């Protein structure tokens, strides 16, 4: 959707935990109470795999114009995951 020339945006947000497209993952996870630790661990495990996404997509033949599209920032995946505290 980020590459859509008409600027179609999503309508679902993490109400109370998201501002300007940035999610407060710590706060959101805490909202799940006793399940927070298990959810954090699951997100961390997923983040470990997602940090390699740009390389995996390149190996699968994703066009360079898509891989380098600024609105997606695929090459910044690992940095973003670290900023969010998921790595």
PDB file of C-alpha atoms in Angstrom:
ATOM      1  CA  UNK A   1       0.000   0.000   0.000  1.00  0.00           C
ATOM      2  CA  UNK A   2       2.882   2.366   0.601  1.00  0.00           C
ATOM      3  CA  UNK A   3       3.816   2.180  -3.065  1.00  0.00           C
ATOM      4  CA  UNK A   4       0.280   2.961  -4.228  1.00  0.00           C
ATOM      5  CA  UNK A   5       0.335   6.169  -6.247  1.00  0.00           C
ATOM      6  CA  UNK A   6      -3.069   7.136  -4.852  1.00  0.00           C
ATOM      7  CA  UNK A   7      -1.693   7.028  -1.322  1.00  0.00           C
ATOM      8  CA  UNK A   8      -4.055   4.385   0.033  1.00  0.00           C
ATOM      9  CA  UNK A   9      -3.518   4.078   3.762  1.00  0.00           C
ATOM     10  CA  UNK A  10      -4.506   1.424   6.257  1.00  0.00           C
ATOM     11  CA  UNK A  11      -7.372   2.034   8.615  1.00  0.00           C
ATOM     12  CA  UNK A  12      -6.311  -0.191  11.508  1.00  0.00           C
ATOM     13  CA  UNK A  13      -4.080   1.276  14.204  1.00  0.00           C
ATOM     14  CA  UNK A  14      -2.965   0.287  17.695  1.00  0.00           C
ATOM     15  CA  UNK A  15      -5.181   2.839  19.416  1.00  0.00           C
ATOM     16  CA  UNK A  16      -3.386   4.409  22.360  1.00  0.00           C
ATOM     17  CA  UNK A  17      -0.070   2.816  21.384  1.00  0.00           C
ATOM     18  CA  UNK A  18       0.590   4.339  17.975  1.00  0.00           C
ATOM     19  CA  UNK A  19       1.389   7.873  16.934  1.00  0.00           C
ATOM     20  CA  UNK A  20       2.590   8.996  13.540  1.00  0.00           C
ATOM     21  CA  UNK A  21       3.014   5.435  12.358  1.00  0.00           C
ATOM     22  CA  UNK A  22       5.294   4.513  15.272  1.00  0.00           C
ATOM     23  CA  UNK A  23       4.102   1.823  17.685  1.00  0.00           C
ATOM     24  CA  UNK A  24       4.967   1.823  21.379  1.00  0.00           C
ATOM     25  CA  UNK A  25       5.680  -1.907  21.396  1.00  0.00           C
ATOM     26  CA  UNK A  26       6.643  -1.960  25.073  1.00  0.00           C
ATOM     27  CA  UNK A  27       3.407  -0.300  26.130  1.00  0.00           C
ATOM     28  CA  UNK A  28       1.329  -2.404  23.785  1.00  0.00           C
ATOM     29  CA  UNK A  29       2.842  -5.627  25.064  1.00  0.00           C
ATOM     30  CA  UNK A  30       2.342  -4.561  28.683  1.00  0.00           C
ATOM     31  CA  UNK A  31      -1.340  -4.102  27.919  1.00  0.00           C
ATOM     32  CA  UNK A  32      -1.585  -7.890  27.535  1.00  0.00           C
ATOM     33  CA  UNK A  33      -0.739  -8.350  31.215  1.00  0.00           C
ATOM     34  CA  UNK A  34       0.605 -11.760  32.151  1.00  0.00           C
ATOM     35  CA  UNK A  35       0.939 -12.734  28.468  1.00  0.00           C
ATOM     36  CA  UNK A  36       3.306  -9.831  27.754  1.00  0.00           C
ATOM     37  CA  UNK A  37       6.527 -11.819  28.253  1.00  0.00           C
ATOM     38  CA  UNK A  38       5.470 -14.638  25.934  1.00  0.00           C
ATOM     39  CA  UNK A  39       4.330 -12.156  23.297  1.00  0.00           C
ATOM     40  CA  UNK A  40       7.602 -10.206  23.581  1.00  0.00           C
ATOM     41  CA  UNK A  41       9.571 -13.420  23.131  1.00  0.00           C
ATOM     42  CA  UNK A  42       7.510 -14.321  20.065  1.00  0.00           C
ATOM     43  CA  UNK A  43       8.000 -10.890  18.531  1.00  0.00           C
ATOM     44  CA  UNK A  44      11.724 -11.079  19.244  1.00  0.00           C
ATOM     45  CA  UNK A  45      11.951 -14.457  17.491  1.00  0.00           C
ATOM     46  CA  UNK A  46      10.053 -13.072  14.514  1.00  0.00           C
ATOM     47  CA  UNK A  47      12.247  -9.955  14.446  1.00  0.00           C
ATOM     48  CA  UNK A  48      15.366 -12.143  14.284  1.00  0.00           C
ATOM     49  CA  UNK A  49      14.055 -13.627  11.046  1.00  0.00           C
ATOM     50  CA  UNK A  50      12.675 -10.361   9.643  1.00  0.00           C
ATOM     51  CA  UNK A  51      15.992  -8.533   9.983  1.00  0.00           C
ATOM     52  CA  UNK A  52      17.200 -10.592   7.021  1.00  0.00           C
ATOM     53  CA  UNK A  53      14.191  -9.644   4.899  1.00  0.00           C
ATOM     54  CA  UNK A  54      16.015  -7.313   2.476  1.00  0.00           C
ATOM     55  CA  UNK A  55      18.598  -9.963   1.606  1.00  0.00           C
ATOM     56  CA  UNK A  56      15.978 -12.693   1.301  1.00  0.00           C
ATOM     57  CA  UNK A  57      13.845 -10.565  -1.013  1.00  0.00           C
ATOM     58  CA  UNK A  58      16.853  -9.649  -3.142  1.00  0.00           C
ATOM     59  CA  UNK A  59      17.792 -13.327  -3.430  1.00  0.00           C
ATOM     60  CA  UNK A  60      14.225 -14.061  -4.549  1.00  0.00           C
ATOM     61  CA  UNK A  61      14.552 -11.486  -7.320  1.00  0.00           C
ATOM     62  CA  UNK A  62      12.670  -8.504  -5.897  1.00  0.00           C
ATOM     63  CA  UNK A  63      13.319  -5.621  -8.307  1.00  0.00           C
ATOM     64  CA  UNK A  64      15.846  -3.076  -7.087  1.00  0.00           C
ATOM     65  CA  UNK A  65      13.354  -0.235  -7.501  1.00  0.00           C
ATOM     66  CA  UNK A  66      11.086  -1.955  -4.977  1.00  0.00           C
ATOM     67  CA  UNK A  67      13.897  -2.885  -2.611  1.00  0.00           C
ATOM     68  CA  UNK A  68      15.133   0.720  -2.650  1.00  0.00           C
ATOM     69  CA  UNK A  69      11.710   2.405  -2.525  1.00  0.00           C
ATOM     70  CA  UNK A  70      12.057   5.056   0.191  1.00  0.00           C
ATOM     71  CA  UNK A  71       8.496   4.669   1.462  1.00  0.00           C
ATOM     72  CA  UNK A  72       9.148   1.019   2.317  1.00  0.00           C
ATOM     73  CA  UNK A  73      12.701   1.400   3.639  1.00  0.00           C
ATOM     74  CA  UNK A  74      13.270  -2.338   3.373  1.00  0.00           C
ATOM     75  CA  UNK A  75      17.006  -1.857   3.810  1.00  0.00           C
ATOM     76  CA  UNK A  76      16.276  -0.198   7.162  1.00  0.00           C
ATOM     77  CA  UNK A  77      14.371  -3.199   8.514  1.00  0.00           C
ATOM     78  CA  UNK A  78      16.960  -4.264  11.088  1.00  0.00           C
ATOM     79  CA  UNK A  79      17.510  -0.701  12.312  1.00  0.00           C
ATOM     80  CA  UNK A  80      13.751  -0.201  12.715  1.00  0.00           C
ATOM     81  CA  UNK A  81      13.372  -3.492  14.609  1.00  0.00           C
ATOM     82  CA  UNK A  82      16.176  -2.409  16.960  1.00  0.00           C
ATOM     83  CA  UNK A  83      14.610   1.047  17.444  1.00  0.00           C
ATOM     84  CA  UNK A  84      11.354  -0.647  18.385  1.00  0.00           C
ATOM     85  CA  UNK A  85      13.181  -2.781  20.952  1.00  0.00           C
ATOM     86  CA  UNK A  86      12.304  -6.027  19.228  1.00  0.00           C
ATOM     87  CA  UNK A  87      15.942  -7.058  18.693  1.00  0.00           C
TER      88      UNK A  87
END
